[in-house]
mmCIF file of C-alpha atoms in Angstrom:
data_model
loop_
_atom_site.group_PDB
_atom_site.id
_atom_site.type_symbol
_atom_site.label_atom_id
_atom_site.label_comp_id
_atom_site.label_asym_id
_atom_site.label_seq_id
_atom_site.Cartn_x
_atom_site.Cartn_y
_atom_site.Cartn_z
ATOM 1 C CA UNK A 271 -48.686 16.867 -40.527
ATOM 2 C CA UNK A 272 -45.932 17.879 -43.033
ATOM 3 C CA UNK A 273 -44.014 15.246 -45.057
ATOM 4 C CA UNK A 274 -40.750 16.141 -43.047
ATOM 5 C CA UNK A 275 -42.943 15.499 -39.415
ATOM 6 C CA UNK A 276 -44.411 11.927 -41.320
ATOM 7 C CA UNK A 277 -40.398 11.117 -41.885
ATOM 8 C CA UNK A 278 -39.221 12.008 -38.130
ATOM 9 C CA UNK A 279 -42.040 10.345 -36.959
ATOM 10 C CA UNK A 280 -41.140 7.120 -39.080
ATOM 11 C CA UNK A 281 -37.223 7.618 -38.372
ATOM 12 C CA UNK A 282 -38.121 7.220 -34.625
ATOM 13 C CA UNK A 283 -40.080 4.127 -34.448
ATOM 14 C CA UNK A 284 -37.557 1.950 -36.407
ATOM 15 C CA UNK A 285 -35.889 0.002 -34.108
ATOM 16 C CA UNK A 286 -31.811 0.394 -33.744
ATOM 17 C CA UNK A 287 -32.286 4.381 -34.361
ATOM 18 C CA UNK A 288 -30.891 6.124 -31.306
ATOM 19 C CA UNK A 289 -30.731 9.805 -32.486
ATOM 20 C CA UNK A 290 -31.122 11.920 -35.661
ATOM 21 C CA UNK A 291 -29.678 15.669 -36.095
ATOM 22 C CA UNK A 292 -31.070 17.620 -38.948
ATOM 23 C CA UNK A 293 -28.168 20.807 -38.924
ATOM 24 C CA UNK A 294 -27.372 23.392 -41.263
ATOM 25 C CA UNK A 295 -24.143 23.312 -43.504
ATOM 26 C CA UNK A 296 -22.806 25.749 -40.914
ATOM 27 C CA UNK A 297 -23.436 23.024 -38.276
ATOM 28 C CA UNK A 298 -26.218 24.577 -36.821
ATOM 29 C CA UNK A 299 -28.955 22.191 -34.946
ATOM 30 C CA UNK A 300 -32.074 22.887 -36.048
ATOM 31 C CA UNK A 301 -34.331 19.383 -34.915
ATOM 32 C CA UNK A 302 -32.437 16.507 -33.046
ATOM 33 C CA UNK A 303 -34.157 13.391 -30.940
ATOM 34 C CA UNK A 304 -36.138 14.209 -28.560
ATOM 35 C CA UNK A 305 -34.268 12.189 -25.506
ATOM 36 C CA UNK A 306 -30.387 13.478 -27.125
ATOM 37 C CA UNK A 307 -28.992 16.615 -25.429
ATOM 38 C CA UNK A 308 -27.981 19.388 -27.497
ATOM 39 C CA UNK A 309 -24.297 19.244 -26.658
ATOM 40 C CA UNK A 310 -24.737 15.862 -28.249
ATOM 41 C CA UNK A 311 -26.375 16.802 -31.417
ATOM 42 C CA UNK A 312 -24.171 19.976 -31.576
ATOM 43 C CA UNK A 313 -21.321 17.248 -31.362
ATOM 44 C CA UNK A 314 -22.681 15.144 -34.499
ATOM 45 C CA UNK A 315 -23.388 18.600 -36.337
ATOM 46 C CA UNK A 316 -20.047 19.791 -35.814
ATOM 47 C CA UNK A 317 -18.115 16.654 -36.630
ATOM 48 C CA UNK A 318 -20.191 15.163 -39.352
ATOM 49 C CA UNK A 319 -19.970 19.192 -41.479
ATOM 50 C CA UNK A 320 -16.424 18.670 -41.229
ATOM 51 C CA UNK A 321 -16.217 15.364 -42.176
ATOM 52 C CA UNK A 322 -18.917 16.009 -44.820
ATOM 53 C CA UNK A 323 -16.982 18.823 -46.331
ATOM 54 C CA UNK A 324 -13.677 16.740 -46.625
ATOM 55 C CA UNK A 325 -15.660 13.616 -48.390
ATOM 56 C CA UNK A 326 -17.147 15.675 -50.551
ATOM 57 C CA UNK A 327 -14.045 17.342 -51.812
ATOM 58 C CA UNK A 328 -12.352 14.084 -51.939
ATOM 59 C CA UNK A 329 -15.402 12.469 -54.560
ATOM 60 C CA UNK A 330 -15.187 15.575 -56.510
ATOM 61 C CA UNK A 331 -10.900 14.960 -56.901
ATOM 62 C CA UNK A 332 -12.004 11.461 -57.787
ATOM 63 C CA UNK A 333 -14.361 12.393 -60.671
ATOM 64 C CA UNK A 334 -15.371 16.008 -61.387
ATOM 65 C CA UNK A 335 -18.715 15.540 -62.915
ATOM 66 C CA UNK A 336 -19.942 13.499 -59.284
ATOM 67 C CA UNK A 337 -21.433 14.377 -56.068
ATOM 68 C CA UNK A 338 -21.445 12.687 -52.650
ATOM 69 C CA UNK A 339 -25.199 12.207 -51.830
ATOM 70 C CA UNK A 340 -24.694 10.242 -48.885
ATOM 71 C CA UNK A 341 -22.254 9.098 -46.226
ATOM 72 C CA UNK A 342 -22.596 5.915 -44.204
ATOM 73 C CA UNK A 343 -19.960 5.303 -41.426
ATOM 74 C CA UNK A 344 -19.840 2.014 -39.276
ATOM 75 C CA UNK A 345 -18.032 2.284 -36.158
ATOM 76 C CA UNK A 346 -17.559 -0.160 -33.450
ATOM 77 C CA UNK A 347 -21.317 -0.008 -32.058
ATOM 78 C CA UNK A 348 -22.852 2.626 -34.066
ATOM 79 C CA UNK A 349 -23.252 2.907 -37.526
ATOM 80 C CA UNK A 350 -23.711 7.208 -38.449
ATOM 81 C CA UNK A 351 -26.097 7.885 -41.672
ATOM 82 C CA UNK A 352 -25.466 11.174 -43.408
ATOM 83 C CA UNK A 353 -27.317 12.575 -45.927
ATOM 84 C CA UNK A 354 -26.698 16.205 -47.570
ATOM 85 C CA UNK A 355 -29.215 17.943 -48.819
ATOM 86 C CA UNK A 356 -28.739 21.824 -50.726
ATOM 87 C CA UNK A 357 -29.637 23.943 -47.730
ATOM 88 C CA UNK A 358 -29.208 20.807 -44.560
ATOM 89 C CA UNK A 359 -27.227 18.200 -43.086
ATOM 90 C CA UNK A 360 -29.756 14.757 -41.770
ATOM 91 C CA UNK A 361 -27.739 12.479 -39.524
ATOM 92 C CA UNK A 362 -29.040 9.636 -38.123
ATOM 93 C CA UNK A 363 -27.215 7.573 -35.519
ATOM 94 C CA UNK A 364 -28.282 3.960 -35.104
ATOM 95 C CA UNK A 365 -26.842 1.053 -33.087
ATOM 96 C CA UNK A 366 -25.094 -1.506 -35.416
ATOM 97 C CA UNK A 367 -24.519 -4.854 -34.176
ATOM 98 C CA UNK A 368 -23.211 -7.923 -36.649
ATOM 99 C CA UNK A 369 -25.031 -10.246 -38.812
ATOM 100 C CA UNK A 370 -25.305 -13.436 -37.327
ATOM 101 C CA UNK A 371 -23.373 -16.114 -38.879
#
């Protein structure tokens, strides 16, 4: 098994993780959870190269000589994991509740 199948494999047992999407920069979907539907990981490609692209440009304004690496986005009940990579996008999607107090 290749190192990329050992990740997968170890990015699906953890518990919260509901879906990854590994895409190319032109939003292409080339691996996605098993149980998501494409339209679904098309969805996440689409929106997080977009977003992606925007962030990035917005770091390099900030400081030149820097490089967003990695994008971590918390919404309501999910909490989206991007991380960019030379030739592909990884998003992983993966339920987010609170700490308890």
């Amino acid at each position: 098994m290749s190192e990329v199948e050992e990740t997968l494999e170890r990015v699906k047992v953890q518990s919260g993780v509901e879906g990854y999407v590994i895409a190319s920069h032109d939003g292409t979907v080339l691996r996605r959870f098993p149980s998501m539907s494409q339209e679904l990981a098309e969805a996440y490609a689409e929106s997080m190269k977009h977003l992606g692209k925007k962030s990035r440009n917005v770091v390099r304004d900030l400081d030149p000589k820097n490089e967003l690496r990695y994008l971590r986005i918390r919404a309501k009940k999910h909490e989206v994991l991007v991380a960019f990579d030379p030739e592909f996008l990884v998003i992983i999607i993966q339920k987010w509740t609170p700490a308890s107090a």
